């Protein structure tokens, strides 16, 4: 017997833009029937690249493809009176509603949580915004870079002697969307116990702040303020720069030199390996790792240790270093490129990559698969992202009972 996904019998209305699309995608992966509601003509997120075969077309956005995988799609103008009424009918049949409009927009349409709760007391409504629904910043708008800065993550990103940096690909609202999906499921658990829906308020600033939670115990335990350190070890030691990322023949590897008994073991092993290949200087061969204390080390000694190790790494590829480290019990790992990730044996063994057929393109596209594996309620990656208004007839005629003539009139009036 085929096992059901955890949300297989539940419906989600997805009113989000690019700030919240991932939330609906996660709920779709969990088996929910997610209906992406777009404005007539299509969502603006369809214009975000990159595009399939570099063709800038709203039906070929790879961004749209990924974040709307497994959703059905309809068009609806919820600002029109007819659109509002149709939306209320959809709410009656829904279990979840997710949105990412500006503060007060849904209330201004008479579609805020208090109004929708009267229509459907079991409804869980989740709002994703820059700063949440309350507080002096709640009316402010924010891009990814603003959320990264005001959430604190930017302060610890970049090189120590340069200005703070953002992570290159927008992350803040992806974090917010993931938190929103988790919070929505917590609210769902409550509803399963009580029968009552509730309102979920997610702030991108707060979700970014959770990603720097290590800064707090670092101060509490060591009285050290976490700062930017680039490719060097940050916050744990004082006085010296200690490299974490090392260049090699075809990229980078992650490796760090530790003190104490555990560090001494790894340090001896890397020097032994270097000696086997004639690349270990006398300084390292005679170094007493048993008394090595990184907190008391001088930069001169640190440099004398790192310089020959750096030469050794540059003489090898990532995989040579990785396989050699595995064989010898040395803590080291390669820094993966996008190609490395797609060819990763571990991900292939877990069937992480999935091929989804796009009939309009007459081809399969490979996607990252489910984010978790559950034995009794497996995730379900069902079909590709919807075309503009692809499921209008399916929903409006098949479920809400509109006649074809009525649908044509609604389309001509700009309602759908």
GROMACS .gro file of N, CA and C in nm, residues 87 91 95-99 104-127 133 187 190-191 195-201:
model
  126
   87UNK      N    1  -1.209   3.462  -0.334
   87UNK     CA    2  -1.105   3.425  -0.239
   87UNK      C    3  -1.166   3.373  -0.109
   91UNK      N    4  -1.102   3.020   0.082
   91UNK     CA    5  -1.062   3.011   0.223
   91UNK      C    6  -1.147   2.910   0.297
   95UNK      N    7  -0.692   2.493   0.452
   95UNK     CA    8  -0.643   2.465   0.587
   95UNK      C    9  -0.534   2.564   0.629
   96UNK      N   10  -0.460   2.614   0.530
   96UNK     CA   11  -0.351   2.708   0.555
   96UNK      C   12  -0.358   2.823   0.455
   97UNK      N   13  -0.313   2.939   0.498
   97UNK     CA   14  -0.295   3.054   0.411
   97UNK      C   15  -0.160   3.116   0.445
   98UNK      N   16  -0.074   3.135   0.344
   98UNK     CA   17   0.053   3.202   0.366
   98UNK      C   18   0.060   3.324   0.277
   99UNK      N   19   0.113   3.435   0.332
   99UNK     CA   20   0.120   3.560   0.255
   99UNK      C   21   0.241   3.639   0.298
  104UNK      N   22  -0.064   4.538   0.686
  104UNK     CA   23  -0.196   4.599   0.676
  104UNK      C   24  -0.267   4.579   0.543
  105UNK      N   25  -0.197   4.523   0.443
  105UNK     CA   26  -0.259   4.510   0.310
  105UNK      C   27  -0.379   4.418   0.315
  106UNK      N   28  -0.365   4.300   0.374
  106UNK     CA   29  -0.477   4.206   0.380
  106UNK      C   30  -0.593   4.263   0.460
  107UNK      N   31  -0.564   4.332   0.568
  107UNK     CA   32  -0.671   4.395   0.648
  107UNK      C   33  -0.743   4.502   0.567
  108UNK      N   34  -0.669   4.576   0.485
  108UNK     CA   35  -0.732   4.682   0.405
  108UNK      C   36  -0.831   4.627   0.304
  109UNK      N   37  -0.814   4.500   0.268
  109UNK     CA   38  -0.906   4.436   0.174
  109UNK      C   39  -1.021   4.365   0.245
  110UNK      N   40  -1.019   4.369   0.378
  110UNK     CA   41  -1.118   4.293   0.454
  110UNK      C   42  -1.086   4.145   0.456
  111UNK      N   43  -0.958   4.112   0.434
  111UNK     CA   44  -0.916   3.972   0.427
  111UNK      C   45  -0.808   3.942   0.532
  112UNK      N   46  -0.808   4.018   0.640
  112UNK     CA   47  -0.714   3.993   0.748
  112UNK      C   48  -0.753   3.869   0.826
  113UNK      N   49  -0.670   3.830   0.921
  113UNK     CA   50  -0.693   3.704   0.992
  113UNK      C   51  -0.825   3.704   1.067
  114UNK      N   52  -0.860   3.813   1.134
  114UNK     CA   53  -0.984   3.814   1.213
  114UNK      C   54  -1.106   3.789   1.124
  115UNK      N   55  -1.104   3.848   1.002
  115UNK     CA   56  -1.218   3.827   0.910
  115UNK      C   57  -1.220   3.685   0.856
  116UNK      N   58  -1.103   3.634   0.818
  116UNK     CA   59  -1.097   3.499   0.762
  116UNK      C   60  -1.123   3.392   0.868
  117UNK      N   61  -1.087   3.422   0.993
  117UNK     CA   62  -1.112   3.328   1.103
  117UNK      C   63  -1.262   3.305   1.122
  118UNK      N   64  -1.341   3.410   1.098
  118UNK     CA   65  -1.486   3.395   1.109
  118UNK      C   66  -1.540   3.303   1.000
  119UNK      N   67  -1.478   3.309   0.883
  119UNK     CA   68  -1.520   3.222   0.772
  119UNK      C   69  -1.476   3.078   0.797
  120UNK      N   70  -1.356   3.062   0.848
  120UNK     CA   71  -1.297   2.929   0.868
  120UNK      C   72  -1.215   2.928   0.997
  121UNK      N   73  -1.275   2.891   1.109
  121UNK     CA   74  -1.204   2.895   1.239
  121UNK      C   75  -1.083   2.802   1.245
  122UNK      N   76  -1.075   2.704   1.156
  122UNK     CA   77  -0.961   2.612   1.156
  122UNK      C   78  -0.842   2.664   1.074
  123UNK      N   79  -0.859   2.776   1.008
  123UNK     CA   80  -0.756   2.827   0.919
  123UNK      C   81  -0.632   2.870   0.998
  124UNK      N   82  -0.516   2.830   0.949
  124UNK     CA   83  -0.388   2.880   0.998
  124UNK      C   84  -0.336   2.979   0.895
  125UNK      N   85  -0.318   3.105   0.938
  125UNK     CA   86  -0.269   3.209   0.847
  125UNK      C   87  -0.128   3.248   0.890
  126UNK      N   88  -0.034   3.242   0.797
  126UNK     CA   89   0.106   3.272   0.826
  126UNK      C   90   0.150   3.391   0.742
  127UNK      N   91   0.200   3.494   0.810
  127UNK     CA   92   0.250   3.614   0.743
  127UNK      C   93   0.402   3.621   0.753
  133UNK      N   94   0.473   4.187   1.240
  133UNK     CA   95   0.348   4.263   1.237
  133UNK      C   96   0.337   4.368   1.347
  187UNK      N   97   0.174   2.519   1.450
  187UNK     CA   98   0.034   2.562   1.462
  187UNK      C   99  -0.061   2.451   1.417
  190UNK      N  100  -0.106   2.207   1.695
  190UNK     CA  101  -0.200   2.262   1.794
  190UNK      C  102  -0.343   2.245   1.745
  191UNK      N  103  -0.364   2.272   1.615
  191UNK     CA  104  -0.500   2.259   1.560
  191UNK      C  105  -0.549   2.115   1.564
  195UNK      N  106  -0.857   2.177   1.738
  195UNK     CA  107  -0.953   2.214   1.635
  195UNK      C  108  -0.948   2.360   1.597
  196UNK      N  109  -0.862   2.438   1.662
  196UNK     CA  110  -0.854   2.582   1.638
  196UNK      C  111  -0.733   2.621   1.555
  197UNK      N  112  -0.757   2.705   1.457
  197UNK     CA  113  -0.647   2.764   1.381
  197UNK      C  114  -0.585   2.879   1.458
  198UNK      N  115  -0.481   2.939   1.403
  198UNK     CA  116  -0.422   3.056   1.466
  198UNK      C  117  -0.340   3.134   1.365
  199UNK      N  118  -0.293   3.252   1.410
  199UNK     CA  119  -0.216   3.341   1.325
  199UNK      C  120  -0.068   3.328   1.358
  200UNK      N  121   0.016   3.312   1.254
  200UNK     CA  122   0.160   3.295   1.269
  200UNK      C  123   0.229   3.416   1.208
  201UNK      N  124   0.311   3.484   1.285
  201UNK     CA  125   0.378   3.607   1.245
  201UNK      C  126   0.529   3.582   1.240
   0.00000   0.00000   0.00000
